[in-house]
């Protein structure tokens, strides 16, 4: 209540009621409420009761009148949406048939993709195309679709075989004679096998540019500067050692530091104390507690916290050097000592461990790929090429492993114990290489799209037996011809001793065909060994 009138509104505590007792009546906490506006039409009303009445009378009735119209609009929108959704599948199928499967390949203007291949169909030759027959199937070995209007009937512009739409979604640049021409060719539609067999597809290394000479030029100046600095410090260090080991400096002079100081200044010029106000190593100002010291190798003035005291066995006092000289000289000496301490064959042994681990991984991978080839499934170009690559990498690693073993065996050692260790390592490495090479089976002669069967295995074993038989025959023939060569060479030697030069010419002419026959037999034996 205020001035005898009751105001309607939110009841909030007044400023005077905050200090009163909580047990007083709630009506004492009411405050003055200002006039309010209608949130819909903006009319100003005296209190909340008037606002509620205004909303009920003016706005609620209007919304009830307009609600049926709004409901009719929503129902009509839902009906139109449902009717339009019934034709979505037909529109989607039509859109998928016209979908562009190709990339633009950098072309921003003109026809691209399928449109570009259609324009070049009349340019690339069709003489090698496969003839079309009724109920043709896709030439891809993994596809058995019948070629029709829906699946498509597309000729590969490279090989000429007929495929479905899905298996000709590749393109390459071909010349007029249907050869690969990535520079001046025309974009043509090809199959997957022709796409993967194009030159450069299996290259694992992209375009590279060596930066070695550039970085070598930058590094050479720094390395030369450090090497010159090391040689200068090494020369000064040797002169200091000879100074302290000579008879010019006695124990008394070393304790007084007078004569020794003058001799040290003859080796390197000391920097004046007045020229330096801050330490060049840490940058702090010299104080009573941070006294000046001279480095005996470079002559610079540094603080006592940035010098190291090094004691040699032939010196009477410690040698003071700065952190920079310690890094440039003594750290370099320690690195060279550690590097020279490790024998060279130890590094080769570490390489053997790396090669052995890689060989074990490759032989496991090769067995898995070979098992997939011989499992009876259709051979694909990807699996066949992958198996060949693994076998080739395994062979290259075997050569590197063998060359590393030879380096270890030929490395000179100083003690007999090291020689025994080296001999044991080489013997174990050779046995490991022999055992590993036994698991490297030859890849069967399979074509893409074929399957490995028991009949093919029998044929392979029969071919192997026949090759071994021919190899034995060639070996026997080679032995017989070598005996004949030996006899002819003896006859030539005797004819020369007896001065029968006419017979020598005849025998030399008869020796050449025998040697050529031996070379031919050796080539045949090597070819049979590769089977």
Coordinates of C-alpha atoms in Angstrom, one line a residue:
X1 CA 0.0 0.0 0.0
X2 CA 1.2 3.5 -0.9
X3 CA -0.8 6.6 -0.4
X4 CA -3.9 4.5 0.2
X5 CA -3.7 2.7 -3.2
X6 CA -2.7 -0.9 -4.0
X7 CA -0.4 -1.4 -7.1
X8 CA -0.3 -4.6 -9.2
X9 CA 3.1 -5.9 -10.2
X10 CA 6.1 -7.9 -9.1
X11 CA 6.6 -7.9 -5.4
X12 CA 10.2 -6.9 -4.7
X13 CA 11.7 -5.8 -1.4
X14 CA 11.9 -2.0 -0.9
X15 CA 15.0 -0.2 0.3
X16 CA 13.3 0.4 3.7
X17 CA 12.2 -3.2 4.2
X18 CA 15.7 -4.8 3.9
X19 CA 16.5 -4.1 7.6
X20 CA 13.2 -5.2 9.0
X21 CA 12.4 -8.6 10.6
X22 CA 11.8 -11.5 8.3
X23 CA 8.6 -12.4 10.2
X24 CA 6.7 -9.2 9.0
X25 CA 3.9 -9.5 6.5
X26 CA 4.8 -10.0 2.8
X27 CA 2.7 -7.0 1.8
X28 CA 5.3 -4.7 3.3
X29 CA 7.8 -5.7 0.7
X30 CA 5.9 -4.4 -2.3
X31 CA 7.3 -1.5 -4.2
X32 CA 6.1 1.0 -6.7
X33 CA 5.4 -0.5 -10.2
X34 CA 5.7 1.7 -13.3
X35 CA 3.4 1.6 -16.3
X36 CA 4.0 -1.2 -18.8
X37 CA 3.8 -1.6 -22.6
X38 CA 2.0 -4.2 -24.6
X39 CA 4.8 -6.4 -26.2
X40 CA 2.5 -6.9 -29.3
X41 CA 1.1 -3.5 -30.3
X42 CA 3.2 -1.2 -28.0
X43 CA 0.2 0.5 -26.2
X44 CA 1.2 1.9 -22.7
X45 CA -1.0 0.5 -19.9
X46 CA -1.1 1.5 -16.2
X47 CA -0.6 -1.9 -14.6
X48 CA -0.2 -5.6 -15.3
X49 CA -3.9 -6.4 -14.8
X50 CA -4.8 -3.9 -17.5
X51 CA -2.1 -5.5 -19.7
X52 CA -3.6 -9.0 -19.2
X53 CA -7.1 -7.8 -20.0
X54 CA -5.8 -6.0 -23.1
X55 CA -4.0 -9.1 -24.4
X56 CA -7.0 -11.4 -23.8
X57 CA -9.5 -9.1 -25.5
X58 CA -7.5 -7.6 -28.3
X59 CA -4.8 -10.1 -29.4
X60 CA -6.0 -13.6 -28.4
X61 CA -9.2 -13.3 -30.4
X62 CA -7.3 -12.1 -33.5
X63 CA -4.9 -15.1 -33.4
X64 CA -7.8 -17.5 -33.1
X65 CA -9.3 -16.0 -36.2
X66 CA -6.1 -16.2 -38.2
X67 CA -5.1 -19.7 -37.0
X68 CA -7.3 -21.6 -39.5
X69 CA -5.7 -19.7 -42.4
X70 CA -2.2 -20.5 -41.2
X71 CA -3.1 -24.1 -40.7
X72 CA -4.4 -24.3 -44.2
X73 CA -1.1 -22.9 -45.5
X74 CA 0.9 -25.5 -43.6
X75 CA -1.2 -28.4 -44.8
X76 CA -0.9 -27.3 -48.4
X77 CA 2.9 -27.0 -48.0
X78 CA 3.1 -30.5 -46.6
X79 CA 1.0 -31.9 -49.5
X80 CA 3.1 -30.2 -52.1
X81 CA 6.3 -31.5 -50.5
X82 CA 5.0 -35.1 -50.3
X83 CA 3.9 -35.0 -53.9
X84 CA 7.3 -33.7 -55.0
X85 CA 9.1 -36.4 -53.0
X86 CA 7.5 -39.2 -55.0
X87 CA 9.4 -38.2 -58.1
X88 CA 12.8 -37.8 -56.4
X89 CA 14.1 -41.3 -57.3
X90 CA 13.5 -40.7 -61.0
X91 CA 15.3 -37.3 -60.8
X92 CA 18.2 -38.8 -58.8
X93 CA 18.6 -41.7 -61.3
X94 CA 18.6 -39.2 -64.2
X95 CA 21.2 -37.0 -62.4
X96 CA 23.5 -40.0 -61.6
X97 CA 23.5 -41.0 -65.3
X98 CA 24.6 -37.5 -66.2
X99 CA 27.2 -37.2 -63.4
X100 CA 30.7 -36.2 -64.5
X101 CA 33.2 -38.8 -63.2
X102 CA 36.3 -37.1 -64.4
X103 CA 38.5 -34.3 -63.1
X104 CA 39.0 -31.1 -65.1
X105 CA 42.8 -31.9 -65.4
X106 CA 43.5 -28.2 -65.3
X107 CA 41.1 -27.2 -68.0
X108 CA 39.0 -24.2 -67.1
X109 CA 37.4 -23.6 -70.4
X110 CA 36.0 -25.8 -73.1
X111 CA 34.7 -29.3 -72.9
X112 CA 36.0 -31.5 -70.0
X113 CA 35.7 -35.1 -68.9
X114 CA 33.2 -37.2 -70.9
X115 CA 32.5 -34.3 -73.2
X116 CA 36.2 -34.0 -74.0
X117 CA 36.6 -37.7 -74.7
X118 CA 33.6 -37.6 -77.0
X119 CA 35.2 -34.9 -79.0
X120 CA 38.5 -36.9 -79.4
X121 CA 36.8 -40.2 -80.3
X122 CA 37.0 -39.5 -84.0
X123 CA 40.7 -38.5 -83.7
X124 CA 42.1 -41.6 -81.9
X125 CA 42.2 -44.7 -84.1
X126 CA 39.6 -47.5 -83.7
X127 CA 41.3 -50.2 -85.8
X128 CA 42.2 -52.2 -82.7
X129 CA 38.7 -52.2 -81.2
X130 CA 37.1 -55.5 -80.2
X131 CA 34.1 -56.5 -82.4
X132 CA 30.8 -56.3 -80.6
X133 CA 28.5 -59.3 -80.3
X134 CA 25.2 -60.0 -78.6
X135 CA 25.2 -60.5 -74.8
X136 CA 28.7 -59.3 -74.3
X137 CA 30.2 -59.2 -70.8
X138 CA 32.6 -56.8 -69.3
X139 CA 36.2 -57.6 -70.1
X140 CA 37.3 -56.9 -66.5
X141 CA 38.0 -60.3 -64.8
X142 CA 36.2 -59.3 -61.6
X143 CA 33.0 -58.1 -63.4
X144 CA 30.4 -60.4 -65.0
X145 CA 27.9 -57.7 -66.0
X146 CA 26.1 -58.1 -69.3
X147 CA 26.7 -55.0 -71.4
X148 CA 23.5 -53.2 -72.3
X149 CA 22.0 -49.7 -72.2
X150 CA 22.0 -49.4 -68.4
X151 CA 25.5 -50.9 -67.7
X152 CA 27.0 -49.3 -70.8
X153 CA 29.1 -50.7 -73.6
X154 CA 32.4 -48.7 -73.8
X155 CA 35.5 -49.5 -75.7
X156 CA 38.8 -48.8 -74.0
X157 CA 40.6 -46.4 -76.4
X158 CA 44.0 -48.0 -75.5
X159 CA 43.5 -51.7 -75.6
X160 CA 40.2 -51.8 -77.5
X161 CA 38.3 -54.2 -75.2
X162 CA 34.7 -53.6 -74.2
X163 CA 33.9 -52.7 -70.6
X164 CA 31.0 -51.4 -68.6
X165 CA 30.6 -47.8 -67.5
X166 CA 32.1 -48.4 -64.1
X167 CA 35.3 -50.0 -65.3
X168 CA 36.1 -47.3 -67.9
X169 CA 36.0 -44.3 -65.5
X170 CA 39.7 -43.5 -66.3
X171 CA 41.2 -41.2 -68.7
X172 CA 44.7 -40.6 -70.2
X173 CA 46.3 -38.7 -73.0
X174 CA 46.6 -40.8 -76.2
X175 CA 48.1 -40.1 -79.5
X176 CA 46.4 -40.6 -82.9
X177 CA 47.8 -44.2 -83.0
X178 CA 46.4 -44.9 -79.4
X179 CA 49.8 -44.7 -77.8
X180 CA 50.6 -42.9 -74.5
X181 CA 51.4 -39.3 -75.2
X182 CA 51.2 -37.2 -72.0
X183 CA 52.4 -34.0 -73.7
X184 CA 50.6 -33.7 -77.0
X185 CA 48.0 -36.4 -76.7
X186 CA 44.2 -36.2 -76.5
X187 CA 42.1 -37.0 -73.4
X188 CA 40.6 -40.5 -74.0
X189 CA 38.5 -42.9 -72.0
X190 CA 40.5 -46.0 -70.9
X191 CA 40.1 -49.0 -68.6
X192 CA 41.8 -49.4 -65.2
X193 CA 44.5 -51.8 -66.4
X194 CA 45.6 -49.4 -69.2
X195 CA 45.5 -46.5 -66.7
X196 CA 47.8 -48.3 -64.2
X197 CA 50.2 -49.6 -66.9
X198 CA 50.9 -46.2 -68.3
X199 CA 54.5 -45.0 -68.0
X200 CA 55.3 -43.4 -64.6
X201 CA 52.3 -44.7 -62.7
X202 CA 54.3 -47.0 -60.4
X203 CA 57.0 -44.4 -59.8
X204 CA 57.3 -43.9 -56.0
X205 CA 59.5 -40.8 -56.2
X206 CA 58.2 -37.6 -57.5
X207 CA 60.2 -34.7 -59.0
X208 CA 63.1 -33.9 -56.8
X209 CA 65.7 -31.1 -56.7
X210 CA 68.9 -31.5 -54.8
X211 CA 69.8 -28.7 -52.4
X212 CA 73.0 -30.4 -51.2
X213 CA 75.4 -28.1 -53.0
X214 CA 73.5 -25.0 -51.8
X215 CA 73.6 -26.1 -48.1
X216 CA 77.2 -27.3 -48.6
X217 CA 78.2 -23.8 -49.7
X218 CA 76.6 -22.3 -46.6
X219 CA 78.0 -24.8 -44.3
X220 CA 81.5 -24.8 -45.8
X221 CA 82.3 -21.3 -44.6
X222 CA 81.2 -22.1 -41.1
X223 CA 83.0 -25.4 -41.0
X224 CA 86.2 -23.8 -42.4
X225 CA 86.0 -21.1 -39.8
X226 CA 85.6 -23.7 -36.9
X227 CA 88.4 -25.8 -38.3
X228 CA 90.8 -22.8 -38.5
X229 CA 89.8 -21.8 -35.0
X230 CA 90.5 -25.3 -33.7
X231 CA 93.9 -25.4 -35.3
X232 CA 94.8 -22.1 -33.8
X233 CA 93.7 -23.1 -30.4
X234 CA 95.5 -26.4 -30.7
X235 CA 98.7 -24.7 -31.6
X236 CA 98.4 -22.3 -28.6
X237 CA 97.6 -25.2 -26.3
X238 CA 100.8 -27.1 -27.4
X239 CA 102.9 -24.0 -26.9
X240 CA 101.4 -23.6 -23.4
X241 CA 102.2 -27.2 -22.6
X242 CA 105.7 -26.8 -23.8
X243 CA 106.0 -23.6 -21.7
X244 CA 104.9 -25.2 -18.5
X245 CA 107.1 -28.3 -19.1
X246 CA 110.2 -26.3 -19.9
X247 CA 112.8 -25.1 -17.3
X248 CA 112.0 -21.4 -17.9
X249 CA 109.2 -21.5 -15.3
X250 CA 110.2 -22.7 -11.8
X251 CA 107.9 -23.5 -8.9
X252 CA 108.7 -20.2 -7.3
X253 CA 107.8 -18.3 -10.5
X254 CA 104.6 -20.2 -10.8
X255 CA 103.5 -19.3 -7.3
X256 CA 104.3 -15.6 -7.8
X257 CA 102.6 -15.7 -11.3
X258 CA 104.9 -13.0 -12.6
X259 CA 107.3 -14.6 -15.0
X260 CA 104.6 -17.2 -16.0
X261 CA 102.2 -14.4 -16.8
X262 CA 104.7 -12.7 -19.1
X263 CA 105.4 -15.9 -20.9
X264 CA 101.7 -16.7 -21.4
X265 CA 101.2 -13.2 -22.8
X266 CA 103.9 -13.9 -25.4
X267 CA 101.8 -16.8 -26.8
X268 CA 98.6 -14.8 -27.1
X269 CA 97.9 -11.0 -26.6
X270 CA 95.7 -10.4 -23.6
X271 CA 92.9 -7.9 -23.9
X272 CA 93.1 -4.8 -21.8
X273 CA 90.8 -4.7 -18.7
X274 CA 89.7 -1.2 -19.4
X275 CA 88.4 -2.0 -22.9
X276 CA 85.7 -4.4 -21.6
X277 CA 82.8 -3.4 -19.3
X278 CA 80.6 -6.5 -19.6
X279 CA 81.4 -10.2 -20.0
X280 CA 81.2 -11.3 -23.6
X281 CA 80.0 -14.7 -22.5
X282 CA 77.1 -14.0 -20.1
X283 CA 76.7 -10.2 -20.7
X284 CA 76.9 -9.2 -17.1
X285 CA 78.7 -6.1 -15.8
X286 CA 82.0 -6.7 -13.9
X287 CA 81.7 -6.0 -10.2
X288 CA 83.8 -6.7 -7.1
X289 CA 82.3 -10.2 -6.9
X290 CA 82.3 -10.7 -10.6
X291 CA 86.0 -10.2 -11.2
X292 CA 87.8 -10.2 -14.6
X293 CA 89.8 -13.2 -15.8
X294 CA 91.8 -13.7 -19.0
X295 CA 91.4 -16.8 -21.2
X296 CA 94.8 -18.3 -21.8
X297 CA 93.9 -19.5 -25.3
X298 CA 92.1 -16.5 -26.9
X299 CA 93.2 -13.7 -24.5
X300 CA 89.7 -12.3 -24.0
X301 CA 88.5 -10.8 -20.7
X302 CA 85.6 -12.8 -19.2
X303 CA 84.1 -13.0 -15.7
X304 CA 85.2 -15.6 -13.2
X305 CA 81.9 -17.5 -13.6
X306 CA 82.5 -18.0 -17.4
X307 CA 86.0 -19.6 -17.1
X308 CA 87.0 -23.2 -16.5
X309 CA 90.0 -24.3 -14.6
X310 CA 91.8 -27.2 -16.3
X311 CA 94.8 -28.9 -14.6
X312 CA 97.4 -30.8 -16.6
X313 CA 99.8 -33.2 -15.1
X314 CA 102.9 -31.2 -16.1
X315 CA 101.5 -27.8 -14.9
X316 CA 102.0 -26.1 -11.6
X317 CA 98.7 -24.2 -11.7
X318 CA 95.3 -24.4 -13.4
X319 CA 94.8 -23.3 -17.0
X320 CA 92.0 -20.8 -17.3
X321 CA 89.9 -21.0 -20.5
X322 CA 86.6 -19.5 -21.4
X323 CA 83.4 -21.4 -22.4
X324 CA 83.8 -20.7 -26.1
X325 CA 87.4 -22.1 -26.2
X326 CA 86.2 -25.1 -24.2
X327 CA 83.5 -25.7 -26.8
X328 CA 85.7 -25.2 -29.8
X329 CA 88.7 -27.1 -28.6
X330 CA 88.1 -29.6 -25.8
X331 CA 84.6 -30.6 -26.9
X332 CA 85.9 -31.2 -30.4
X333 CA 88.8 -33.3 -29.0
X334 CA 86.3 -35.4 -26.9
X335 CA 84.1 -35.9 -30.0
X336 CA 87.0 -37.1 -32.1
X337 CA 88.2 -39.4 -29.3
X338 CA 84.8 -41.0 -29.0
X339 CA 84.5 -41.3 -32.7
X340 CA 87.9 -42.9 -33.1
X341 CA 87.4 -45.2 -30.2
X342 CA 84.6 -47.2 -31.9
X343 CA 86.1 -49.8 -34.4
X344 CA 84.8 -49.6 -37.9
X345 CA 83.5 -53.1 -38.0
X346 CA 81.2 -52.3 -35.1
X347 CA 79.3 -49.8 -37.4
X348 CA 79.0 -52.5 -40.0
X349 CA 77.6 -54.9 -37.4
X350 CA 74.9 -52.3 -36.6
X351 CA 74.1 -52.2 -40.3
X352 CA 73.8 -56.0 -40.4
X353 CA 71.2 -55.8 -37.6
X354 CA 69.1 -53.3 -39.6
X355 CA 69.4 -55.4 -42.8
X356 CA 68.4 -58.5 -40.9
X357 CA 65.3 -57.0 -39.4
X358 CA 64.3 -55.7 -42.9
X359 CA 64.9 -59.1 -44.5
X360 CA 62.7 -60.8 -42.0
X361 CA 59.9 -58.4 -42.6
X362 CA 60.2 -58.7 -46.4
X363 CA 60.3 -62.5 -46.4
X364 CA 57.1 -62.5 -44.3
X365 CA 55.4 -60.1 -46.6
X366 CA 56.5 -62.1 -49.7
X367 CA 55.1 -65.3 -48.3
X368 CA 51.7 -63.6 -47.7
X369 CA 51.6 -62.2 -51.2
X370 CA 52.6 -65.5 -52.7
X371 CA 50.0 -67.3 -50.7
X372 CA 47.4 -64.9 -52.1
X373 CA 48.5 -65.7 -55.6
X374 CA 48.3 -69.4 -55.1
X375 CA 45.1 -69.4 -53.2
X376 CA 43.0 -69.9 -56.3
X377 CA 41.6 -66.4 -56.6
X378 CA 41.8 -64.3 -59.7
X379 CA 45.2 -62.7 -60.2
X380 CA 45.1 -58.9 -60.3
X381 CA 47.8 -56.6 -61.7
X382 CA 48.1 -54.9 -58.4
X383 CA 48.8 -58.1 -56.4
X384 CA 51.2 -59.5 -59.1
X385 CA 53.2 -56.2 -59.3
X386 CA 53.3 -55.9 -55.5
X387 CA 54.7 -59.5 -55.2
X388 CA 57.4 -58.7 -57.8
X389 CA 58.4 -55.5 -56.0
X390 CA 58.7 -57.2 -52.7
X391 CA 60.9 -59.9 -54.2
X392 CA 63.1 -57.3 -55.9
X393 CA 63.6 -55.4 -52.7
X394 CA 64.4 -58.6 -50.9
X395 CA 67.1 -59.4 -53.5
X396 CA 68.6 -55.9 -53.2
X397 CA 68.7 -56.2 -49.4
X398 CA 70.5 -59.6 -49.7
X399 CA 73.2 -58.0 -51.9
X400 CA 73.7 -55.2 -49.4
X401 CA 73.8 -57.7 -46.5
X402 CA 76.4 -59.8 -48.3
X403 CA 78.5 -56.8 -49.1
X404 CA 78.4 -55.7 -45.5
X405 CA 79.6 -59.2 -44.4
X406 CA 82.5 -58.9 -46.8
X407 CA 83.4 -55.5 -45.3
X408 CA 83.4 -57.0 -41.8
X409 CA 85.6 -59.9 -42.8
X410 CA 88.1 -57.7 -44.5
X411 CA 88.3 -55.1 -41.8
X412 CA 91.7 -55.1 -40.0
X413 CA 91.8 -55.7 -36.2
X414 CA 94.6 -55.5 -33.6
X415 CA 94.0 -58.4 -31.3
X416 CA 93.3 -62.1 -31.7
X417 CA 90.1 -61.8 -29.6
X418 CA 88.6 -59.2 -32.0
X419 CA 89.6 -61.5 -34.9
X420 CA 87.6 -64.4 -33.4
X421 CA 84.6 -62.2 -32.7
X422 CA 84.7 -60.9 -36.3
X423 CA 85.0 -64.5 -37.7
X424 CA 82.0 -65.7 -35.6
X425 CA 79.8 -62.8 -36.7
X426 CA 80.6 -63.4 -40.4
X427 CA 79.9 -67.1 -40.1
X428 CA 76.6 -66.5 -38.4
X429 CA 75.6 -63.9 -40.9
X430 CA 76.4 -66.2 -43.9
X431 CA 74.3 -69.0 -42.4
X432 CA 71.4 -66.6 -41.8
X433 CA 71.6 -65.4 -45.4
X434 CA 71.6 -69.0 -46.7
X435 CA 68.6 -70.0 -44.6
X436 CA 66.6 -66.9 -45.6
X437 CA 67.3 -67.3 -49.3
X438 CA 65.9 -70.8 -49.2
X439 CA 62.4 -69.4 -48.4
X440 CA 62.5 -67.2 -51.5
X441 CA 60.4 -69.2 -53.9
X442 CA 60.1 -68.2 -57.6
X443 CA 56.9 -66.4 -58.7
X444 CA 54.8 -68.7 -60.9
X445 CA 54.1 -67.6 -64.4
X446 CA 50.6 -66.2 -64.1
X447 CA 48.8 -63.7 -66.2
X448 CA 46.3 -61.1 -65.0
X449 CA 42.8 -62.7 -64.8
X450 CA 44.1 -66.3 -64.4
X451 CA 43.8 -68.5 -61.3
X452 CA 46.3 -70.9 -59.8
X453 CA 45.1 -74.5 -59.9
X454 CA 46.5 -78.0 -59.2
X455 CA 46.8 -78.7 -62.9
X456 CA 49.0 -75.6 -63.3
X457 CA 51.1 -76.8 -60.4
X458 CA 51.6 -80.1 -62.1
X459 CA 52.5 -78.4 -65.3
X460 CA 55.0 -76.2 -63.4
X461 CA 56.6 -79.2 -61.8
X462 CA 56.8 -81.0 -65.1
X463 CA 58.5 -78.0 -66.7
X464 CA 60.9 -77.9 -63.8
X465 CA 61.9 -81.5 -64.3
X466 CA 62.3 -81.0 -68.0
X467 CA 64.5 -77.9 -67.4
X468 CA 66.7 -79.9 -65.0
X469 CA 67.0 -82.7 -67.6
X470 CA 68.1 -80.2 -70.2
X471 CA 70.5 -78.6 -67.8
X472 CA 72.2 -81.9 -67.1
X473 CA 72.5 -82.5 -70.9
X474 CA 74.0 -79.1 -71.5
X475 CA 76.4 -79.6 -68.6
X476 CA 77.6 -82.9 -70.0
X477 CA 78.0 -81.4 -73.5
X478 CA 80.0 -78.5 -71.9
X479 CA 82.3 -80.9 -70.2
X480 CA 83.0 -82.8 -73.4
X481 CA 83.7 -79.6 -75.4
X482 CA 86.0 -78.3 -72.6
X483 CA 88.0 -81.5 -72.9
X484 CA 88.3 -81.0 -76.6
X485 CA 89.4 -77.4 -76.0
X486 CA 92.1 -78.6 -73.5
X487 CA 93.4 -81.1 -76.1
X488 CA 93.5 -78.4 -78.9
X489 CA 95.3 -76.0 -76.6
X490 CA 97.9 -78.7 -75.9
X491 CA 98.3 -79.3 -79.6
X492 CA 98.8 -75.6 -80.2
X493 CA 101.4 -75.4 -77.5
X494 CA 103.4 -78.4 -78.9
X495 CA 103.2 -77.0 -82.5
X496 CA 104.7 -73.7 -81.3
X497 CA 107.5 -75.5 -79.6
X498 CA 108.2 -77.5 -82.8
X499 CA 108.0 -74.3 -84.9
X500 CA 105.1 -75.7 -87.0
X501 CA 103.3 -72.3 -87.4
X502 CA 101.2 -73.6 -90.3
X503 CA 99.5 -76.1 -88.0
X504 CA 99.1 -73.4 -85.3
X505 CA 96.9 -71.3 -87.5
X506 CA 94.7 -74.2 -88.4
X507 CA 94.4 -75.3 -84.7
X508 CA 93.5 -71.7 -83.6
X509 CA 90.8 -71.5 -86.2
X510 CA 89.3 -74.8 -85.0
X511 CA 89.5 -73.6 -81.4
X512 CA 87.2 -70.6 -81.9
X513 CA 84.0 -72.6 -82.7
X514 CA 84.5 -74.7 -79.6
X515 CA 84.8 -71.6 -77.4
X516 CA 81.7 -70.1 -78.9
X517 CA 79.8 -73.3 -78.3
X518 CA 80.9 -73.3 -74.6
X519 CA 79.6 -69.7 -74.3
X520 CA 76.2 -70.7 -75.9
X521 CA 75.8 -73.6 -73.5
X522 CA 76.6 -71.4 -70.5
X523 CA 73.9 -69.0 -71.5
X524 CA 71.4 -71.8 -71.9
X525 CA 72.3 -73.2 -68.5
X526 CA 71.8 -69.7 -66.9
X527 CA 68.4 -69.4 -68.6
X528 CA 67.3 -72.7 -67.2
X529 CA 68.5 -71.8 -63.8
X530 CA 66.2 -68.8 -63.9
X531 CA 63.1 -71.0 -64.5

